[in-house]
């Protein structure tokens, strides 16, 4: 198994984030791509399966070697497009992520998330991508056609069996938000599983909790089963969202 940091995050963080060149595209086209290539070298001949949470699901579509992925599980993965936010939370989330966050970034030269108790400290270029109110990847400041000759976005390289998991109480990962990302994965076989907390006997799960040990017996087996077989077990909680 390989886990990794995006540039500017965790152990890849330099002494100062001010002036660090990093963006959504870099996190996917450079950092995730480097992870795929390392996996291919170190585990030669073995299938590569990927699990990505939130932006991690987008990153999986940005690597030039996305064709190497056999199976992909995403959890709450979306583009942070404000119109996709859950209606009851939309304006509060818009103010937080698309007004306060970029303003703080302009003042500090990066987003001081740790100091605010709000995510990790984040490079300014990534914040620009997050906060730009566009429903399309290529309309973000760093969005770009990696394959200029073919005119295809890199997402089309992914031919994996893809399971997109969303939670009904995740204000970011609404059905429209998940489907928007899946719409870019034109070369993969996509299944969208929608789970409510009640399906697993819980009151809430939300956007961030899927990988906490409290859900090891209820949610983790869903992802594991997909990575092992490419199928959902008959007793899998939740419902499949019909694809258009």
PDB file of C-alpha atoms in Angstrom:
ATOM      1  CA  UNK A   1       0.000   0.000   0.000  1.00  0.00           C
ATOM      2  CA  UNK A   2       1.201   3.523  -0.796  1.00  0.00           C
ATOM      3  CA  UNK A   3      -0.013   6.721   0.844  1.00  0.00           C
ATOM      4  CA  UNK A   4       1.366  10.110  -0.097  1.00  0.00           C
ATOM      5  CA  UNK A   5       1.219  13.852   0.583  1.00  0.00           C
ATOM      6  CA  UNK A   6       0.347  16.495  -1.959  1.00  0.00           C
ATOM      7  CA  UNK A   7       3.009  19.145  -2.417  1.00  0.00           C
ATOM      8  CA  UNK A   8       2.782  21.712   0.375  1.00  0.00           C
ATOM      9  CA  UNK A   9       0.939  19.310   2.697  1.00  0.00           C
ATOM     10  CA  UNK A  10       2.296  17.136   5.515  1.00  0.00           C
ATOM     11  CA  UNK A  11       5.901  16.017   5.108  1.00  0.00           C
ATOM     12  CA  UNK A  12       6.133  17.638   1.667  1.00  0.00           C
ATOM     13  CA  UNK A  13       5.578  21.087   3.163  1.00  0.00           C
ATOM     14  CA  UNK A  14       8.511  23.506   2.827  1.00  0.00           C
ATOM     15  CA  UNK A  15       9.521  25.903   5.615  1.00  0.00           C
ATOM     16  CA  UNK A  16       7.151  28.505   4.157  1.00  0.00           C
ATOM     17  CA  UNK A  17       4.138  28.091   1.897  1.00  0.00           C
ATOM     18  CA  UNK A  18       4.349  31.661   0.643  1.00  0.00           C
ATOM     19  CA  UNK A  19       5.257  31.607  -3.018  1.00  0.00           C
ATOM     20  CA  UNK A  20       4.948  27.826  -3.354  1.00  0.00           C
ATOM     21  CA  UNK A  21       3.733  26.927  -6.829  1.00  0.00           C
ATOM     22  CA  UNK A  22       1.027  24.297  -6.350  1.00  0.00           C
ATOM     23  CA  UNK A  23      -2.448  23.810  -7.753  1.00  0.00           C
ATOM     24  CA  UNK A  24      -5.171  21.210  -8.195  1.00  0.00           C
ATOM     25  CA  UNK A  25      -3.608  20.248 -11.509  1.00  0.00           C
ATOM     26  CA  UNK A  26      -0.204  19.843  -9.882  1.00  0.00           C
ATOM     27  CA  UNK A  27      -1.633  17.670  -7.102  1.00  0.00           C
ATOM     28  CA  UNK A  28      -3.081  15.342  -9.723  1.00  0.00           C
ATOM     29  CA  UNK A  29      -0.931  15.599 -12.844  1.00  0.00           C
ATOM     30  CA  UNK A  30       2.341  15.644 -10.885  1.00  0.00           C
ATOM     31  CA  UNK A  31       1.870  14.210  -7.384  1.00  0.00           C
ATOM     32  CA  UNK A  32      -0.726  11.526  -8.040  1.00  0.00           C
ATOM     33  CA  UNK A  33       0.998  10.675 -11.309  1.00  0.00           C
ATOM     34  CA  UNK A  34       4.291  10.186  -9.432  1.00  0.00           C
ATOM     35  CA  UNK A  35       2.523   7.820  -7.032  1.00  0.00           C
ATOM     36  CA  UNK A  36       1.114   5.776  -9.926  1.00  0.00           C
ATOM     37  CA  UNK A  37       4.513   5.494 -11.568  1.00  0.00           C
ATOM     38  CA  UNK A  38       6.139   4.454  -8.295  1.00  0.00           C
ATOM     39  CA  UNK A  39       3.477   1.815  -7.732  1.00  0.00           C
ATOM     40  CA  UNK A  40       4.123   0.443 -11.193  1.00  0.00           C
ATOM     41  CA  UNK A  41       7.873   0.253 -10.507  1.00  0.00           C
ATOM     42  CA  UNK A  42       7.756  -1.182  -6.995  1.00  0.00           C
ATOM     43  CA  UNK A  43       4.888  -3.610  -7.575  1.00  0.00           C
ATOM     44  CA  UNK A  44       5.591  -4.566 -11.152  1.00  0.00           C
ATOM     45  CA  UNK A  45       3.003  -6.880 -12.661  1.00  0.00           C
ATOM     46  CA  UNK A  46       0.475  -6.340  -9.883  1.00  0.00           C
ATOM     47  CA  UNK A  47      -2.866  -4.558 -10.397  1.00  0.00           C
ATOM     48  CA  UNK A  48      -3.125  -1.010  -9.093  1.00  0.00           C
ATOM     49  CA  UNK A  49      -6.231  -0.078  -7.113  1.00  0.00           C
ATOM     50  CA  UNK A  50      -6.884   3.422  -5.806  1.00  0.00           C
ATOM     51  CA  UNK A  51      -8.970   4.924  -2.999  1.00  0.00           C
ATOM     52  CA  UNK A  52      -9.518   8.682  -3.066  1.00  0.00           C
ATOM     53  CA  UNK A  53     -11.454  10.897  -0.671  1.00  0.00           C
ATOM     54  CA  UNK A  54     -12.866  14.282  -1.734  1.00  0.00           C
ATOM     55  CA  UNK A  55     -10.245  15.886  -4.018  1.00  0.00           C
ATOM     56  CA  UNK A  56      -8.434  12.542  -4.015  1.00  0.00           C
ATOM     57  CA  UNK A  57     -11.121  11.278  -6.365  1.00  0.00           C
ATOM     58  CA  UNK A  58     -10.421  14.167  -8.736  1.00  0.00           C
ATOM     59  CA  UNK A  59      -6.666  13.599  -8.514  1.00  0.00           C
ATOM     60  CA  UNK A  60      -7.155  10.027  -9.693  1.00  0.00           C
ATOM     61  CA  UNK A  61      -8.432  11.399 -12.977  1.00  0.00           C
ATOM     62  CA  UNK A  62      -5.618  13.876 -13.546  1.00  0.00           C
ATOM     63  CA  UNK A  63      -2.634  11.563 -13.894  1.00  0.00           C
ATOM     64  CA  UNK A  64      -1.417  10.780 -17.388  1.00  0.00           C
ATOM     65  CA  UNK A  65      -1.060   7.134 -16.314  1.00  0.00           C
ATOM     66  CA  UNK A  66      -4.670   6.806 -15.173  1.00  0.00           C
ATOM     67  CA  UNK A  67      -5.028   3.836 -17.504  1.00  0.00           C
ATOM     68  CA  UNK A  68      -2.962   1.829 -15.002  1.00  0.00           C
ATOM     69  CA  UNK A  69      -5.748   1.902 -12.409  1.00  0.00           C
ATOM     70  CA  UNK A  70      -7.697  -1.347 -12.300  1.00  0.00           C
ATOM     71  CA  UNK A  71     -10.303  -0.353  -9.696  1.00  0.00           C
ATOM     72  CA  UNK A  72     -11.091   2.993  -8.132  1.00  0.00           C
ATOM     73  CA  UNK A  73     -13.136   3.864  -5.046  1.00  0.00           C
ATOM     74  CA  UNK A  74     -13.979   7.513  -4.410  1.00  0.00           C
ATOM     75  CA  UNK A  75     -15.657   8.857  -1.275  1.00  0.00           C
ATOM     76  CA  UNK A  76     -17.431  12.208  -1.410  1.00  0.00           C
ATOM     77  CA  UNK A  77     -15.336  13.162  -4.453  1.00  0.00           C
ATOM     78  CA  UNK A  78     -16.430  16.335  -6.238  1.00  0.00           C
ATOM     79  CA  UNK A  79     -15.262  19.675  -7.677  1.00  0.00           C
ATOM     80  CA  UNK A  80     -16.403  21.913  -4.774  1.00  0.00           C
ATOM     81  CA  UNK A  81     -18.803  23.715  -7.105  1.00  0.00           C
ATOM     82  CA  UNK A  82     -21.000  25.878  -4.895  1.00  0.00           C
ATOM     83  CA  UNK A  83     -24.278  25.207  -6.711  1.00  0.00           C
ATOM     84  CA  UNK A  84     -23.819  21.502  -5.926  1.00  0.00           C
ATOM     85  CA  UNK A  85     -23.654  22.098  -2.165  1.00  0.00           C
ATOM     86  CA  UNK A  86     -26.646  20.867  -0.164  1.00  0.00           C
ATOM     87  CA  UNK A  87     -29.297  23.651  -0.331  1.00  0.00           C
ATOM     88  CA  UNK A  88     -29.673  23.932   3.446  1.00  0.00           C
ATOM     89  CA  UNK A  89     -25.944  24.715   3.812  1.00  0.00           C
ATOM     90  CA  UNK A  90     -25.161  26.349   0.476  1.00  0.00           C
ATOM     91  CA  UNK A  91     -24.820  30.022   1.365  1.00  0.00           C
ATOM     92  CA  UNK A  92     -22.912  29.419   4.588  1.00  0.00           C
ATOM     93  CA  UNK A  93     -20.519  27.132   2.730  1.00  0.00           C
ATOM     94  CA  UNK A  94     -20.189  29.619  -0.122  1.00  0.00           C
ATOM     95  CA  UNK A  95     -19.217  32.358   2.338  1.00  0.00           C
ATOM     96  CA  UNK A  96     -16.702  30.083   4.078  1.00  0.00           C
ATOM     97  CA  UNK A  97     -15.018  28.463   1.090  1.00  0.00           C
ATOM     98  CA  UNK A  98     -15.446  31.069  -1.646  1.00  0.00           C
ATOM     99  CA  UNK A  99     -15.187  34.350   0.279  1.00  0.00           C
ATOM    100  CA  UNK A 100     -13.394  33.945   3.623  1.00  0.00           C
ATOM    101  CA  UNK A 101     -10.897  31.313   2.471  1.00  0.00           C
ATOM    102  CA  UNK A 102      -9.566  33.243  -0.572  1.00  0.00           C
ATOM    103  CA  UNK A 103      -9.486  36.520   1.388  1.00  0.00           C
ATOM    104  CA  UNK A 104      -7.406  34.932   4.142  1.00  0.00           C
ATOM    105  CA  UNK A 105      -5.145  33.477   1.474  1.00  0.00           C
ATOM    106  CA  UNK A 106      -4.638  36.867  -0.136  1.00  0.00           C
ATOM    107  CA  UNK A 107      -3.674  38.348   3.227  1.00  0.00           C
ATOM    108  CA  UNK A 108      -1.289  35.559   4.275  1.00  0.00           C
ATOM    109  CA  UNK A 109       0.090  34.312   0.956  1.00  0.00           C
ATOM    110  CA  UNK A 110      -1.334  30.863   1.764  1.00  0.00           C
ATOM    111  CA  UNK A 111      -4.346  29.595   3.690  1.00  0.00           C
ATOM    112  CA  UNK A 112      -3.484  29.268   7.429  1.00  0.00           C
ATOM    113  CA  UNK A 113      -5.891  26.403   8.020  1.00  0.00           C
ATOM    114  CA  UNK A 114      -4.146  24.897  11.047  1.00  0.00           C
ATOM    115  CA  UNK A 115      -4.135  28.171  12.917  1.00  0.00           C
ATOM    116  CA  UNK A 116      -7.856  28.522  12.291  1.00  0.00           C
ATOM    117  CA  UNK A 117      -8.646  24.890  13.146  1.00  0.00           C
ATOM    118  CA  UNK A 118      -9.882  24.541   9.588  1.00  0.00           C
ATOM    119  CA  UNK A 119      -8.128  21.897   7.480  1.00  0.00           C
ATOM    120  CA  UNK A 120      -4.405  21.965   6.727  1.00  0.00           C
ATOM    121  CA  UNK A 121      -2.365  24.984   5.748  1.00  0.00           C
ATOM    122  CA  UNK A 122      -2.890  25.119   1.999  1.00  0.00           C
ATOM    123  CA  UNK A 123      -0.936  26.642  -0.928  1.00  0.00           C
ATOM    124  CA  UNK A 124      -2.489  29.719  -2.521  1.00  0.00           C
ATOM    125  CA  UNK A 125      -2.819  28.145  -5.965  1.00  0.00           C
ATOM    126  CA  UNK A 126      -4.874  25.259  -4.603  1.00  0.00           C
ATOM    127  CA  UNK A 127      -7.141  27.735  -2.806  1.00  0.00           C
ATOM    128  CA  UNK A 128      -7.652  29.635  -6.057  1.00  0.00           C
ATOM    129  CA  UNK A 129      -8.811  26.422  -7.713  1.00  0.00           C
ATOM    130  CA  UNK A 130     -11.110  25.518  -4.833  1.00  0.00           C
ATOM    131  CA  UNK A 131     -12.686  28.947  -4.564  1.00  0.00           C
ATOM    132  CA  UNK A 132     -13.220  29.691  -8.258  1.00  0.00           C
ATOM    133  CA  UNK A 133     -16.999  29.267  -8.752  1.00  0.00           C
ATOM    134  CA  UNK A 134     -16.903  27.048 -11.836  1.00  0.00           C
ATOM    135  CA  UNK A 135     -18.735  23.810 -12.528  1.00  0.00           C
ATOM    136  CA  UNK A 136     -15.974  22.583 -14.846  1.00  0.00           C
ATOM    137  CA  UNK A 137     -12.459  21.425 -14.142  1.00  0.00           C
ATOM    138  CA  UNK A 138     -10.957  23.158 -17.165  1.00  0.00           C
ATOM    139  CA  UNK A 139     -12.453  26.497 -16.075  1.00  0.00           C
ATOM    140  CA  UNK A 140     -10.427  26.498 -12.845  1.00  0.00           C
ATOM    141  CA  UNK A 141      -7.317  28.742 -12.848  1.00  0.00           C
ATOM    142  CA  UNK A 142      -5.020  25.727 -13.191  1.00  0.00           C
ATOM    143  CA  UNK A 143      -7.384  23.564 -15.215  1.00  0.00           C
ATOM    144  CA  UNK A 144      -5.750  22.609 -18.456  1.00  0.00           C
ATOM    145  CA  UNK A 145      -5.934  20.115 -21.278  1.00  0.00           C
ATOM    146  CA  UNK A 146      -3.035  17.794 -20.476  1.00  0.00           C
ATOM    147  CA  UNK A 147      -3.399  16.056 -23.827  1.00  0.00           C
ATOM    148  CA  UNK A 148      -3.442  19.060 -26.120  1.00  0.00           C
ATOM    149  CA  UNK A 149      -2.959  16.942 -29.262  1.00  0.00           C
ATOM    150  CA  UNK A 150      -6.131  14.925 -28.733  1.00  0.00           C
ATOM    151  CA  UNK A 151      -8.074  17.658 -26.945  1.00  0.00           C
ATOM    152  CA  UNK A 152      -9.048  15.115 -24.269  1.00  0.00           C
ATOM    153  CA  UNK A 153      -9.001  15.811 -20.578  1.00  0.00           C
ATOM    154  CA  UNK A 154      -6.850  13.371 -18.595  1.00  0.00           C
ATOM    155  CA  UNK A 155      -9.931  11.918 -16.868  1.00  0.00           C
ATOM    156  CA  UNK A 156     -10.680  10.050 -20.077  1.00  0.00           C
ATOM    157  CA  UNK A 157      -7.527   7.952 -19.524  1.00  0.00           C
ATOM    158  CA  UNK A 158      -9.114   6.179 -16.571  1.00  0.00           C
ATOM    159  CA  UNK A 159     -10.688   2.890 -17.624  1.00  0.00           C
ATOM    160  CA  UNK A 160     -11.116   1.501 -14.114  1.00  0.00           C
ATOM    161  CA  UNK A 161     -14.110  -0.126 -12.518  1.00  0.00           C
ATOM    162  CA  UNK A 162     -15.130   2.884 -10.449  1.00  0.00           C
ATOM    163  CA  UNK A 163     -17.283   2.982  -7.319  1.00  0.00           C
ATOM    164  CA  UNK A 164     -18.290   6.465  -6.168  1.00  0.00           C
ATOM    165  CA  UNK A 165     -19.579   6.399  -2.588  1.00  0.00           C
ATOM    166  CA  UNK A 166     -21.580   9.330  -1.273  1.00  0.00           C
ATOM    167  CA  UNK A 167     -23.213   9.940   2.102  1.00  0.00           C
ATOM    168  CA  UNK A 168     -26.627  11.553   2.282  1.00  0.00           C
ATOM    169  CA  UNK A 169     -25.541  13.909   5.106  1.00  0.00           C
ATOM    170  CA  UNK A 170     -22.428  15.116   3.263  1.00  0.00           C
ATOM    171  CA  UNK A 171     -23.170  18.735   2.248  1.00  0.00           C
ATOM    172  CA  UNK A 172     -20.342  18.649  -0.317  1.00  0.00           C
ATOM    173  CA  UNK A 173     -20.973  15.221  -1.833  1.00  0.00           C
ATOM    174  CA  UNK A 174     -24.526  15.671  -3.073  1.00  0.00           C
ATOM    175  CA  UNK A 175     -25.805  13.543  -5.928  1.00  0.00           C
ATOM    176  CA  UNK A 176     -25.268  16.330  -8.515  1.00  0.00           C
ATOM    177  CA  UNK A 177     -21.726  16.889  -7.202  1.00  0.00           C
ATOM    178  CA  UNK A 178     -20.764  13.220  -7.435  1.00  0.00           C
ATOM    179  CA  UNK A 179     -22.358  12.831 -10.837  1.00  0.00           C
ATOM    180  CA  UNK A 180     -20.519  15.894 -12.131  1.00  0.00           C
ATOM    181  CA  UNK A 181     -17.161  14.243 -11.471  1.00  0.00           C
ATOM    182  CA  UNK A 182     -18.313  10.875 -12.805  1.00  0.00           C
ATOM    183  CA  UNK A 183     -19.301  12.662 -16.003  1.00  0.00           C
ATOM    184  CA  UNK A 184     -15.612  13.307 -16.641  1.00  0.00           C
ATOM    185  CA  UNK A 185     -14.656   9.639 -16.220  1.00  0.00           C
ATOM    186  CA  UNK A 186     -15.915   8.769 -19.682  1.00  0.00           C
ATOM    187  CA  UNK A 187     -13.624   5.768 -20.131  1.00  0.00           C
ATOM    188  CA  UNK A 188     -14.459   3.978 -16.890  1.00  0.00           C
ATOM    189  CA  UNK A 189     -17.367   1.828 -15.739  1.00  0.00           C
ATOM    190  CA  UNK A 190     -19.029   3.902 -13.029  1.00  0.00           C
ATOM    191  CA  UNK A 191     -21.280   2.916 -10.113  1.00  0.00           C
ATOM    192  CA  UNK A 192     -22.627   5.503  -7.660  1.00  0.00           C
ATOM    193  CA  UNK A 193     -23.598   4.154  -4.224  1.00  0.00           C
ATOM    194  CA  UNK A 194     -25.623   6.483  -1.997  1.00  0.00           C
ATOM    195  CA  UNK A 195     -25.608   5.630   1.720  1.00  0.00           C
ATOM    196  CA  UNK A 196     -27.614   7.204   4.524  1.00  0.00           C
ATOM    197  CA  UNK A 197     -26.352   7.076   8.130  1.00  0.00           C
ATOM    198  CA  UNK A 198     -29.499   5.120   9.004  1.00  0.00           C
ATOM    199  CA  UNK A 199     -28.435   2.408   6.544  1.00  0.00           C
ATOM    200  CA  UNK A 200     -25.560   1.529   8.894  1.00  0.00           C
ATOM    201  CA  UNK A 201     -27.313   2.302  12.181  1.00  0.00           C
ATOM    202  CA  UNK A 202     -25.708   5.716  12.686  1.00  0.00           C
ATOM    203  CA  UNK A 203     -27.064   9.221  13.162  1.00  0.00           C
ATOM    204  CA  UNK A 204     -24.412  10.958  11.086  1.00  0.00           C
ATOM    205  CA  UNK A 205     -21.307  10.332   9.017  1.00  0.00           C
ATOM    206  CA  UNK A 206     -20.812  13.466   6.913  1.00  0.00           C
ATOM    207  CA  UNK A 207     -17.977  14.338   4.575  1.00  0.00           C
ATOM    208  CA  UNK A 208     -14.916  13.536   6.667  1.00  0.00           C
ATOM    209  CA  UNK A 209     -15.701  10.468   8.788  1.00  0.00           C
ATOM    210  CA  UNK A 210     -15.763   7.515   6.358  1.00  0.00           C
ATOM    211  CA  UNK A 211     -12.181   6.452   7.125  1.00  0.00           C
ATOM    212  CA  UNK A 212     -12.411   6.756  10.900  1.00  0.00           C
ATOM    213  CA  UNK A 213     -12.033   3.491  12.780  1.00  0.00           C
ATOM    214  CA  UNK A 214     -15.589   3.795  14.118  1.00  0.00           C
ATOM    215  CA  UNK A 215     -16.784   2.724  10.656  1.00  0.00           C
ATOM    216  CA  UNK A 216     -14.309  -0.112  10.165  1.00  0.00           C
ATOM    217  CA  UNK A 217     -17.038  -2.743  10.422  1.00  0.00           C
ATOM    218  CA  UNK A 218     -19.760  -0.924   8.488  1.00  0.00           C
ATOM    219  CA  UNK A 219     -18.260   1.220   5.718  1.00  0.00           C
ATOM    220  CA  UNK A 220     -14.729  -0.038   5.091  1.00  0.00           C
ATOM    221  CA  UNK A 221     -15.867  -3.491   3.863  1.00  0.00           C
ATOM    222  CA  UNK A 222     -17.785  -1.799   1.040  1.00  0.00           C
ATOM    223  CA  UNK A 223     -14.616  -0.264  -0.365  1.00  0.00           C
ATOM    224  CA  UNK A 224     -12.563  -3.400   0.285  1.00  0.00           C
ATOM    225  CA  UNK A 225     -15.053  -5.646  -1.485  1.00  0.00           C
ATOM    226  CA  UNK A 226     -15.030  -3.402  -4.542  1.00  0.00           C
ATOM    227  CA  UNK A 227     -11.240  -3.320  -4.682  1.00  0.00           C
ATOM    228  CA  UNK A 228     -11.117  -7.105  -4.436  1.00  0.00           C
ATOM    229  CA  UNK A 229     -13.946  -8.037  -6.801  1.00  0.00           C
ATOM    230  CA  UNK A 230     -15.202  -4.960  -8.645  1.00  0.00           C
ATOM    231  CA  UNK A 231     -18.692  -5.714  -7.369  1.00  0.00           C
ATOM    232  CA  UNK A 232     -21.033  -4.752  -4.550  1.00  0.00           C
ATOM    233  CA  UNK A 233     -22.056  -7.532  -2.207  1.00  0.00           C
ATOM    234  CA  UNK A 234     -25.815  -8.283  -2.164  1.00  0.00           C
ATOM    235  CA  UNK A 235     -26.119  -7.002   1.416  1.00  0.00           C
ATOM    236  CA  UNK A 236     -24.280  -3.730   0.772  1.00  0.00           C
ATOM    237  CA  UNK A 237     -26.074  -0.869   2.556  1.00  0.00           C
ATOM    238  CA  UNK A 238     -27.399   2.024   0.528  1.00  0.00           C
ATOM    239  CA  UNK A 239     -28.785   2.286  -2.990  1.00  0.00           C
ATOM    240  CA  UNK A 240     -27.364   2.618  -6.458  1.00  0.00           C
ATOM    241  CA  UNK A 241     -27.987   5.986  -8.059  1.00  0.00           C
ATOM    242  CA  UNK A 242     -29.301   5.525 -11.625  1.00  0.00           C
ATOM    243  CA  UNK A 243     -26.854   6.846 -14.238  1.00  0.00           C
ATOM    244  CA  UNK A 244     -28.113   9.059 -17.044  1.00  0.00           C
TER     245      UNK A 244
END
